């Protein structure tokens, strides 16, 4: 399929109420991606309520209610298509679990769209999300300055420039470069799909143009093979079939593979995706593959498959850079929450708090602090309580990120800098 467009996963971030849902809703609505039946139903409701004109805002409010009802859905996946890309939106909901989903979910963001409301300007979560996107390794970013219709006076170029300057300072502080901006009104539709007549001073691209201008995410085929195991089946007549998404590298029929930390090896007899057999699988492919020489009980979710010649790294300990997102008290050495990395969930101990870092400069703030608190960025030494596969983010970024969960929330997120290998 030569004309197949690339996929692009985008995440919408920014302070609560700055207009993430409205922007997403606007993009989907204008791309005709909101089900006609839903629209018809909403239109009838609007008529009943005596609203003579049917408005986009009504669709938005109803969608929001529906999402609030569907709290069990961690991440709302929404899709639309342009002439250049298939976009999947990982809408960052109000709660902080999107961090975990970005790391452990099936879709790591290829780009972030930061929404900042023009009247309010930079707020607490604006800063936090900019830093988070950086720490989680989101490769590209767009900034949309929203609610331009609500500045005083409306569509004020001066206010846009003020907020743009505030955001640019934050971006530069954590090392983001060449981030494009656009002034929008998600509510009214300015500069989303078509150039706004309300902002003749804006000569730059629309949000849609910026989305189309994003760089195609590279396929990490040149990296070592890594397939985190999601599930393992035993299929009559076939044998053991692990299932998972190829994160990096290429898997071919006939390859010798090793699962870690299980330390079990076998030969790949067949690969299939969507019930179609295939000879080789690439990054992004969700596959099941039959491995001869391995029993169903030998491996489990959280193991990682690699080539026997270059098997996944099992950590005795690792050095990580983390950001503490949300901890009710403090993190001290000995704290042992659950780390979520790829498909693994393993309790890990904070062995050593090496130092805290200044988020603006990346320089050491304090050596060996007694504890870490919300907002701190730190280098720490982590010891998994059970064998665990993790890779330095510099070598295999897809296998180097993690979320730290405790008491039902994401308390920290980070990346693995260096691994002390476990000898098996
Ligand atoms: P989220 O929490 O970031 O997802 O924000 P929402 O999309 O839910 O928007 C929060 C509030 O801001 C809602 O009442 C929206 O109707 C309003 N809003 C969103 N975008 C705009 C805009 O462009 N202009 C104005 N005036 N209000 C907006």
Tab-separated table of C-alpha atoms and ligand atoms in Angstrom:
chain	number	residue	atom	x	y	z
A	1	UNK	CA	0.000	0.000	0.000
A	2	UNK	CA	2.182	2.782	-1.333
A	3	UNK	CA	-0.290	5.584	-0.675
A	4	UNK	CA	-0.913	4.685	2.938
A	5	UNK	CA	-0.658	7.773	5.103
A	6	UNK	CA	1.470	7.702	8.244
A	7	UNK	CA	-0.143	7.569	11.683
A	8	UNK	CA	0.356	10.372	14.147
A	9	UNK	CA	-0.615	10.105	17.817
A	10	UNK	CA	-1.218	13.475	19.379
A	11	UNK	CA	-1.876	14.369	22.965
A	12	UNK	CA	-3.614	17.569	24.088
A	13	UNK	CA	-2.116	19.038	27.226
A	14	UNK	CA	-2.581	22.213	29.238
A	15	UNK	CA	-4.222	23.659	32.306
A	16	UNK	CA	-7.735	22.523	33.134
A	17	UNK	CA	-10.457	24.583	31.402
A	18	UNK	CA	-8.076	26.151	28.901
A	19	UNK	CA	-9.957	24.398	26.092
A	20	UNK	CA	-8.433	20.989	25.314
A	21	UNK	CA	-11.758	19.186	24.895
A	22	UNK	CA	-13.245	22.039	22.920
A	23	UNK	CA	-10.294	22.070	20.522
A	24	UNK	CA	-10.439	18.308	20.070
A	25	UNK	CA	-14.213	18.468	19.598
A	26	UNK	CA	-13.836	21.215	17.017
A	27	UNK	CA	-11.260	19.237	15.033
A	28	UNK	CA	-13.400	16.098	15.064
A	29	UNK	CA	-16.601	17.982	14.295
A	30	UNK	CA	-15.146	19.838	11.329
A	31	UNK	CA	-13.636	16.641	9.970
A	32	UNK	CA	-17.055	15.014	10.098
A	33	UNK	CA	-15.780	12.566	12.685
A	34	UNK	CA	-18.666	12.938	15.067
A	35	UNK	CA	-21.275	10.334	14.242
A	36	UNK	CA	-24.173	11.797	12.228
A	37	UNK	CA	-26.646	9.953	14.441
A	38	UNK	CA	-25.127	11.591	17.498
A	39	UNK	CA	-25.385	14.992	15.850
A	40	UNK	CA	-28.993	14.358	14.802
A	41	UNK	CA	-29.845	13.290	18.309
A	42	UNK	CA	-28.210	16.368	19.792
A	43	UNK	CA	-29.940	18.588	17.242
A	44	UNK	CA	-33.313	17.211	18.331
A	45	UNK	CA	-32.411	17.823	21.947
A	46	UNK	CA	-31.390	21.373	21.090
A	47	UNK	CA	-34.726	21.957	19.341
A	48	UNK	CA	-36.622	20.613	22.322
A	49	UNK	CA	-34.763	23.034	24.529
A	50	UNK	CA	-35.954	25.786	22.236
A	51	UNK	CA	-32.580	26.594	20.709
A	52	UNK	CA	-33.296	27.773	17.216
A	53	UNK	CA	-29.785	27.350	15.876
A	54	UNK	CA	-27.827	24.222	16.432
A	55	UNK	CA	-24.398	25.007	17.724
A	56	UNK	CA	-21.082	23.312	18.013
A	57	UNK	CA	-21.045	24.219	21.699
A	58	UNK	CA	-24.029	21.989	22.283
A	59	UNK	CA	-22.214	19.038	20.755
A	60	UNK	CA	-19.248	19.765	22.982
A	61	UNK	CA	-21.236	19.935	26.176
A	62	UNK	CA	-22.966	16.667	25.390
A	63	UNK	CA	-19.719	14.929	24.509
A	64	UNK	CA	-18.272	16.100	27.770
A	65	UNK	CA	-21.206	14.689	29.730
A	66	UNK	CA	-20.781	11.383	27.953
A	67	UNK	CA	-17.130	11.278	28.747
A	68	UNK	CA	-17.818	12.030	32.368
A	69	UNK	CA	-20.211	9.101	32.415
A	70	UNK	CA	-17.574	6.851	30.876
A	71	UNK	CA	-14.997	7.294	33.593
A	72	UNK	CA	-13.776	3.736	33.184
A	73	UNK	CA	-12.262	4.647	29.833
A	74	UNK	CA	-8.721	5.700	30.650
A	75	UNK	CA	-7.930	7.371	27.384
A	76	UNK	CA	-10.481	8.445	24.819
A	77	UNK	CA	-9.090	7.527	21.443
A	78	UNK	CA	-10.415	9.718	18.692
A	79	UNK	CA	-9.365	9.676	15.087
A	80	UNK	CA	-9.450	11.960	12.077
A	81	UNK	CA	-7.710	12.043	8.790
A	82	UNK	CA	-6.107	14.819	6.738
A	83	UNK	CA	-4.535	14.641	3.289
A	84	UNK	CA	-1.256	13.882	5.037
A	85	UNK	CA	-1.871	11.890	8.226
A	86	UNK	CA	-4.136	9.579	10.153
A	87	UNK	CA	-4.364	11.345	13.482
A	88	UNK	CA	-5.244	9.596	16.709
A	89	UNK	CA	-5.989	11.912	19.593
A	90	UNK	CA	-5.007	10.790	23.042
A	91	UNK	CA	-7.120	13.325	24.866
A	92	UNK	CA	-5.503	14.098	28.179
A	93	UNK	CA	-8.409	13.927	30.599
A	94	UNK	CA	-8.689	16.029	33.716
A	95	UNK	CA	-7.038	13.419	35.890
A	96	UNK	CA	-3.363	12.610	35.784
A	97	UNK	CA	-3.593	9.026	34.610
A	98	UNK	CA	-2.830	10.019	31.065
A	99	UNK	CA	0.819	9.938	32.090
A	100	UNK	CA	0.557	6.256	32.810
A	101	UNK	CA	-1.373	5.692	29.620
A	102	UNK	CA	1.216	7.497	27.585
A	103	UNK	CA	3.884	5.190	28.906
A	104	UNK	CA	2.093	1.893	29.155
A	105	UNK	CA	-0.775	2.369	26.709
A	106	UNK	CA	-0.730	1.329	23.113
A	107	UNK	CA	-0.132	4.828	21.873
A	108	UNK	CA	2.840	6.888	22.841
A	109	UNK	CA	2.346	10.466	21.704
A	110	UNK	CA	4.272	11.513	18.589
A	111	UNK	CA	3.457	15.146	19.311
A	112	UNK	CA	1.807	17.293	21.952
A	113	UNK	CA	-0.529	20.228	21.394
A	114	UNK	CA	-0.290	22.576	24.360
A	115	UNK	CA	-3.417	24.666	24.872
A	116	UNK	CA	-3.028	27.936	26.786
A	117	UNK	CA	-6.021	30.213	27.243
A	118	UNK	CA	-5.135	33.762	26.226
A	119	UNK	CA	-7.146	35.579	28.924
A	120	UNK	CA	-5.577	33.524	31.759
A	121	UNK	CA	-2.108	32.974	30.323
A	122	UNK	CA	0.388	30.505	31.800
A	123	UNK	CA	-0.939	28.577	34.819
A	124	UNK	CA	0.406	25.861	37.108
A	125	UNK	CA	-0.503	22.895	34.902
A	126	UNK	CA	0.820	24.692	31.832
A	127	UNK	CA	4.296	24.559	33.358
A	128	UNK	CA	3.860	21.053	34.642
A	129	UNK	CA	2.677	19.696	31.311
A	130	UNK	CA	5.486	21.345	29.354
A	131	UNK	CA	7.970	19.697	31.651
A	132	UNK	CA	6.130	16.405	31.605
A	133	UNK	CA	6.014	16.258	27.823
A	134	UNK	CA	9.765	16.759	27.887
A	135	UNK	CA	10.405	14.133	30.567
A	136	UNK	CA	8.176	11.606	28.833
A	137	UNK	CA	10.121	12.150	25.638
A	138	UNK	CA	7.334	13.571	23.465
A	139	UNK	CA	9.329	14.486	20.345
A	140	UNK	CA	7.348	17.441	18.929
A	141	UNK	CA	5.131	20.198	20.247
A	142	UNK	CA	2.676	22.826	18.961
A	143	UNK	CA	1.308	25.653	21.135
A	144	UNK	CA	-2.227	26.928	20.522
A	145	UNK	CA	-3.165	30.129	22.356
A	146	UNK	CA	-6.903	29.607	22.803
A	147	UNK	CA	-9.945	31.733	23.682
A	148	UNK	CA	-8.699	34.600	21.522
A	149	UNK	CA	-12.372	35.627	21.216
A	150	UNK	CA	-12.363	36.331	24.952
A	151	UNK	CA	-9.358	38.647	25.256
A	152	UNK	CA	-9.951	42.329	25.965
A	153	UNK	CA	-10.373	43.636	23.341
A	154	UNK	CA	-11.332	40.455	21.470
A	155	UNK	CA	-8.692	38.880	19.204
A	156	UNK	CA	-5.987	41.082	20.701
A	157	UNK	CA	-2.611	40.648	19.030
A	158	UNK	CA	-0.826	42.247	21.991
A	159	UNK	CA	-2.253	39.712	24.456
A	160	UNK	CA	-1.305	36.870	22.105
A	161	UNK	CA	2.289	38.079	22.008
A	162	UNK	CA	2.429	38.450	25.802
A	163	UNK	CA	1.253	34.894	26.396
A	164	UNK	CA	3.456	33.569	23.590
A	165	UNK	CA	6.454	35.164	25.301
A	166	UNK	CA	5.534	33.593	28.680
A	167	UNK	CA	5.257	30.168	27.096
A	168	UNK	CA	8.439	30.551	25.063
A	169	UNK	CA	10.389	31.212	28.276
A	170	UNK	CA	9.079	27.987	29.823
A	171	UNK	CA	9.811	26.003	26.682
A	172	UNK	CA	13.358	27.287	26.423
A	173	UNK	CA	13.960	26.519	30.107
A	174	UNK	CA	13.449	22.796	29.625
A	175	UNK	CA	15.097	22.610	26.237
A	176	UNK	CA	12.217	22.763	23.758
A	177	UNK	CA	13.289	24.492	20.549
A	178	UNK	CA	11.516	25.750	17.405
A	179	UNK	CA	8.006	25.235	18.758
A	180	UNK	CA	5.347	26.825	16.495
A	181	UNK	CA	2.454	28.916	17.891
A	182	UNK	CA	-1.036	29.728	16.629
A	183	UNK	CA	-3.765	31.987	18.064
A	184	UNK	CA	-7.140	30.191	18.018
A	185	UNK	CA	-10.663	30.207	19.299
A	186	UNK	CA	-11.763	26.598	19.594
A	187	UNK	CA	-15.234	27.761	20.514
A	188	UNK	CA	-15.740	29.984	17.475
A	189	UNK	CA	-13.505	28.037	15.117
A	190	UNK	CA	-10.863	30.693	14.426
A	191	UNK	CA	-7.597	29.436	12.886
A	192	UNK	CA	-8.497	25.802	13.522
A	193	UNK	CA	-9.269	24.614	9.982
A	194	UNK	CA	-9.389	27.895	8.140
A	195	UNK	CA	-7.746	31.256	8.519
A	196	UNK	CA	-9.594	33.552	10.874
A	197	UNK	CA	-11.093	36.773	9.551
A	198	UNK	CA	-11.071	38.026	13.120
A	199	UNK	CA	-7.288	38.012	13.296
A	200	UNK	CA	-6.052	39.627	10.070
A	201	UNK	CA	-2.782	40.333	11.890
A	202	UNK	CA	-1.986	36.609	12.015
A	203	UNK	CA	0.049	35.655	8.943
A	204	UNK	CA	1.086	32.238	10.199
A	205	UNK	CA	-0.454	28.802	9.698
A	206	UNK	CA	-3.710	27.440	11.163
A	207	UNK	CA	-3.733	24.677	13.764
A	208	UNK	CA	-4.534	22.150	11.061
A	209	UNK	CA	-1.595	23.318	8.963
A	210	UNK	CA	0.695	22.987	11.974
A	211	UNK	CA	-0.577	19.464	12.571
A	212	UNK	CA	0.080	18.598	8.944
A	213	UNK	CA	3.554	20.143	9.220
A	214	UNK	CA	4.587	17.752	11.990
A	215	UNK	CA	7.451	15.481	11.038
A	216	UNK	CA	6.675	11.862	10.252
A	217	UNK	CA	7.674	9.821	13.312
A	218	UNK	CA	10.672	7.632	12.457
A	219	UNK	CA	10.140	3.876	12.593
A	220	UNK	CA	12.731	2.457	14.951
A	221	UNK	CA	13.533	-0.543	12.755
A	222	UNK	CA	17.285	-0.085	13.234
A	223	UNK	CA	17.060	-0.607	17.000
A	224	UNK	CA	17.264	-4.007	18.723
A	225	UNK	CA	14.045	-6.038	18.654
A	226	UNK	CA	11.799	-5.430	21.677
A	227	UNK	CA	8.247	-6.769	22.056
A	228	UNK	CA	6.732	-6.325	25.532
A	229	UNK	CA	4.371	-9.244	26.149
A	230	UNK	CA	0.744	-8.245	26.703
A	231	UNK	CA	-0.698	-11.740	26.948
A	232	UNK	CA	0.196	-15.362	26.318
A	233	UNK	CA	-2.139	-17.874	24.702
A	234	UNK	CA	-1.937	-21.574	24.150
A	235	UNK	CA	-3.692	-22.421	20.901
A	236	UNK	CA	-4.583	-25.991	20.003
A	237	UNK	CA	-2.728	-27.154	16.925
A	238	UNK	CA	-0.390	-24.156	17.013
A	239	UNK	CA	1.218	-23.923	20.457
A	240	UNK	CA	2.322	-21.001	22.594
A	241	UNK	CA	1.385	-17.603	21.181
A	242	UNK	CA	2.590	-14.471	22.964
A	243	UNK	CA	0.816	-11.276	21.937
A	244	UNK	CA	2.236	-7.779	21.986
A	245	UNK	CA	3.222	-4.708	20.042
A	246	UNK	CA	6.588	-4.520	18.322
A	247	UNK	CA	8.173	-1.428	19.889
A	248	UNK	CA	11.518	-1.536	18.109
A	249	UNK	CA	13.359	-3.694	15.607
A	250	UNK	CA	12.038	-6.274	13.158
A	251	UNK	CA	10.767	-9.774	13.910
A	252	UNK	CA	10.977	-12.430	11.168
A	253	UNK	CA	9.711	-15.973	10.936
A	254	UNK	CA	12.634	-18.260	11.782
A	255	UNK	CA	14.224	-15.814	14.261
A	256	UNK	CA	15.672	-17.112	17.519
A	257	UNK	CA	14.155	-15.109	20.348
A	258	UNK	CA	14.617	-14.802	24.105
A	259	UNK	CA	12.078	-13.579	26.654
A	260	UNK	CA	13.394	-11.679	29.664
A	261	UNK	CA	13.399	-11.787	32.645
A	262	UNK	CA	11.904	-15.289	32.141
A	263	UNK	CA	15.119	-16.200	30.327
A	264	UNK	CA	13.332	-18.582	27.954
A	265	UNK	CA	14.312	-18.974	24.318
A	266	UNK	CA	12.700	-20.464	21.241
A	267	UNK	CA	12.204	-20.137	17.500
A	268	UNK	CA	9.510	-18.078	15.787
A	269	UNK	CA	7.364	-20.404	13.666
A	270	UNK	CA	4.697	-17.970	12.532
A	271	UNK	CA	3.547	-14.378	12.974
A	272	UNK	CA	0.080	-12.983	12.481
A	273	UNK	CA	-1.687	-9.643	12.703
A	274	UNK	CA	-5.483	-9.245	12.473
A	275	UNK	CA	-5.673	-12.981	11.698
A	276	UNK	CA	-3.440	-12.570	8.640
A	277	UNK	CA	-0.164	-14.472	8.544
A	278	UNK	CA	2.916	-12.361	7.885
A	279	UNK	CA	6.609	-13.042	7.296
A	280	UNK	CA	7.910	-10.097	9.302
A	281	UNK	CA	6.606	-7.564	11.803
A	282	UNK	CA	7.617	-3.921	12.260
A	283	UNK	CA	7.399	-1.289	15.008
A	284	UNK	CA	3.780	-0.428	15.703
A	285	UNK	CA	2.469	-3.841	14.612
A	286	UNK	CA	0.251	-5.587	17.141
A	287	UNK	CA	1.009	-9.228	16.610
A	288	UNK	CA	0.610	-12.738	17.901
A	289	UNK	CA	3.524	-15.050	17.182
A	290	UNK	CA	4.022	-18.738	17.728
A	291	UNK	CA	7.308	-19.635	19.418
A	292	UNK	CA	8.496	-23.241	19.426
A	293	UNK	CA	10.343	-24.346	22.544
A	294	UNK	CA	8.387	-22.214	25.007
A	295	UNK	CA	5.350	-23.240	27.092
A	296	UNK	CA	2.473	-20.954	28.043
A	297	UNK	CA	3.566	-21.037	31.703
A	298	UNK	CA	7.171	-20.086	30.877
A	299	UNK	CA	6.389	-16.467	30.076
A	300	UNK	CA	3.869	-13.833	31.106
A	301	UNK	CA	2.707	-10.263	30.685
A	302	UNK	CA	5.568	-7.910	31.503
A	303	UNK	CA	8.244	-10.097	29.936
A	304	UNK	CA	9.968	-8.649	26.888
A	305	UNK	CA	10.918	-10.531	23.740
A	306	UNK	CA	14.167	-9.753	21.883
A	307	UNK	CA	16.568	-11.574	19.616
A	308	UNK	CA	18.656	-14.193	21.431
A	309	UNK	CA	21.740	-12.443	20.022
A	310	UNK	CA	20.728	-9.177	21.761
A	311	UNK	CA	18.246	-9.977	24.533
A	312	UNK	CA	16.344	-7.398	26.620
A	313	UNK	CA	18.240	-5.907	29.576
A	314	UNK	CA	17.297	-7.106	33.046
A	315	UNK	CA	18.079	-4.525	35.708
A	316	UNK	CA	19.561	-5.279	39.095
A	317	UNK	CA	19.187	-1.569	39.679
A	318	UNK	CA	18.909	1.506	37.515
A	319	UNK	CA	19.507	5.231	37.659
A	320	UNK	CA	16.495	7.287	36.656
A	321	UNK	CA	15.506	10.883	36.200
A	322	UNK	CA	12.068	11.418	37.644
A	323	UNK	CA	9.557	14.159	38.161
A	324	UNK	CA	7.344	13.936	41.226
A	325	UNK	CA	3.876	14.788	39.954
A	326	UNK	CA	1.563	14.272	42.809
A	327	UNK	CA	2.603	12.881	46.136
A	328	UNK	CA	0.519	13.580	49.248
A	329	UNK	CA	3.583	13.621	51.521
A	330	UNK	CA	7.239	12.996	50.660
A	331	UNK	CA	9.335	10.308	48.989
A	332	UNK	CA	12.187	9.079	51.171
A	333	UNK	CA	14.728	6.292	50.585
A	334	UNK	CA	13.047	2.915	51.087
A	335	UNK	CA	9.737	4.000	49.489
A	336	UNK	CA	8.517	1.085	47.318
A	337	UNK	CA	5.659	1.985	44.957
A	338	UNK	CA	4.677	0.166	41.751
A	339	UNK	CA	6.567	1.031	38.582
A	340	UNK	CA	4.696	0.713	35.290
A	341	UNK	CA	7.111	0.304	32.410
A	342	UNK	CA	5.970	-1.096	29.034
A	343	UNK	CA	3.631	-3.957	30.051
A	344	UNK	CA	5.344	-4.670	33.381
A	345	UNK	CA	4.074	-3.613	36.810
A	346	UNK	CA	6.706	-4.185	39.440
A	347	UNK	CA	7.254	-2.824	42.935
A	348	UNK	CA	10.568	-0.966	43.011
A	349	UNK	CA	12.456	0.602	45.898
A	350	UNK	CA	13.883	4.123	45.947
A	351	UNK	CA	17.366	3.066	47.022
A	352	UNK	CA	19.137	6.390	46.847
A	353	UNK	CA	18.089	9.977	46.234
A	354	UNK	CA	21.157	11.097	44.315
A	355	UNK	CA	20.288	14.737	43.680
A	356	UNK	CA	17.540	17.160	42.779
A	357	UNK	CA	17.761	19.233	39.602
A	358	UNK	CA	16.785	22.774	38.728
A	359	UNK	CA	14.053	22.468	36.067
A	360	UNK	CA	15.171	25.665	34.369
A	361	UNK	CA	18.836	24.795	33.955
A	362	UNK	CA	19.106	21.057	34.572
A	363	UNK	CA	21.913	21.837	37.050
A	364	UNK	CA	22.186	20.151	40.447
A	365	UNK	CA	20.013	21.853	43.042
A	366	UNK	CA	20.834	19.652	46.029
A	367	UNK	CA	23.013	16.577	46.517
A	368	UNK	CA	21.513	13.662	48.463
A	369	UNK	CA	18.314	15.332	49.650
A	370	UNK	CA	16.526	13.656	52.594
A	371	UNK	CA	13.282	13.459	50.657
A	372	UNK	CA	11.504	14.459	47.431
A	373	UNK	CA	8.191	16.284	47.208
A	374	UNK	CA	5.678	17.158	44.512
A	375	UNK	CA	7.266	19.234	41.783
A	376	UNK	CA	10.806	17.975	42.407
A	377	UNK	CA	12.925	16.639	39.581
A	378	UNK	CA	15.572	14.223	40.725
A	379	UNK	CA	18.134	11.613	39.852
A	380	UNK	CA	17.481	8.475	41.867
A	381	UNK	CA	18.713	4.912	42.157
A	382	UNK	CA	15.941	2.343	41.857
A	383	UNK	CA	16.003	-1.336	42.837
A	384	UNK	CA	13.233	-3.571	41.449
A	385	UNK	CA	11.901	-6.116	43.991
A	386	UNK	CA	11.581	-8.684	41.179
A	387	UNK	CA	13.594	-9.020	37.962
A	388	UNK	CA	12.504	-6.348	35.496
A	389	UNK	CA	13.356	-5.378	31.932
A	390	UNK	CA	14.180	-1.736	31.412
A	391	UNK	CA	16.483	-0.050	28.897
A	392	UNK	CA	18.381	3.242	28.981
A	393	UNK	CA	16.183	5.809	27.252
A	394	UNK	CA	19.131	6.924	25.090
A	395	UNK	CA	19.406	3.442	23.587
A	396	UNK	CA	15.767	2.336	23.360
A	397	UNK	CA	13.464	5.212	24.361
A	398	UNK	CA	10.371	3.033	23.922
A	399	UNK	CA	11.556	0.748	26.742
A	400	UNK	CA	13.099	3.399	28.987
A	401	UNK	CA	10.081	5.272	30.328
A	402	UNK	CA	7.970	4.530	33.342
A	403	UNK	CA	5.203	5.830	35.551
A	404	UNK	CA	5.256	5.416	39.323
A	405	UNK	CA	1.888	4.582	40.849
A	406	UNK	CA	0.759	4.496	44.429
A	407	UNK	CA	-2.610	4.784	46.143
A	408	UNK	CA	-4.431	4.734	42.830
A	409	UNK	CA	-2.616	7.637	41.260
A	410	UNK	CA	0.448	8.460	39.250
A	411	UNK	CA	2.854	9.934	41.771
A	412	UNK	CA	5.856	10.291	39.469
A	413	UNK	CA	7.084	9.643	35.947
A	414	UNK	CA	10.519	9.320	34.517
A	415	UNK	CA	13.098	7.763	32.322
A	416	UNK	CA	15.880	5.275	32.836
A	417	UNK	CA	19.315	6.808	32.361
A	418	UNK	CA	21.611	3.898	33.171
A	419	UNK	CA	21.153	0.219	34.005
A	420	UNK	CA	23.192	-2.000	36.301
A	421	UNK	CA	22.623	-5.338	34.612
A	422	UNK	CA	21.564	-8.411	36.484
A	423	UNK	CA	23.454	-11.564	35.625
A	424	UNK	CA	20.996	-14.377	35.074
B	1	LIG	P1	-10.362	21.534	29.123
B	1	LIG	O1	-10.572	21.334	30.578
B	1	LIG	O2	-8.986	22.069	28.821
B	1	LIG	O3	-10.688	20.335	28.268
B	1	LIG	O4	-11.330	22.723	28.681
B	1	LIG	P2	-12.747	22.672	27.930
B	1	LIG	O5	-12.564	22.405	26.496
B	1	LIG	O6	-13.668	21.795	28.697
B	1	LIG	O7	-13.179	24.195	28.058
B	1	LIG	C1	-13.385	24.820	29.316
B	1	LIG	C2	-14.350	25.984	29.177
B	1	LIG	O8	-13.799	26.971	28.309
B	1	LIG	C3	-15.683	25.570	28.576
B	1	LIG	O9	-16.697	26.267	29.217
B	1	LIG	C4	-15.554	26.003	27.128
B	1	LIG	O10	-16.804	26.281	26.547
B	1	LIG	C5	-14.693	27.239	27.239
B	1	LIG	N1	-13.892	27.439	26.004
B	1	LIG	C6	-13.134	26.540	25.356
B	1	LIG	N2	-12.577	27.090	24.250
B	1	LIG	C7	-12.991	28.376	24.216
B	1	LIG	C8	-12.769	29.474	23.300
B	1	LIG	O11	-12.078	29.369	22.290
B	1	LIG	N3	-13.349	30.664	23.618
B	1	LIG	C9	-14.131	30.818	24.731
B	1	LIG	N4	-14.656	32.020	24.937
B	1	LIG	N5	-14.386	29.818	25.590
B	1	LIG	C10	-13.828	28.610	25.340
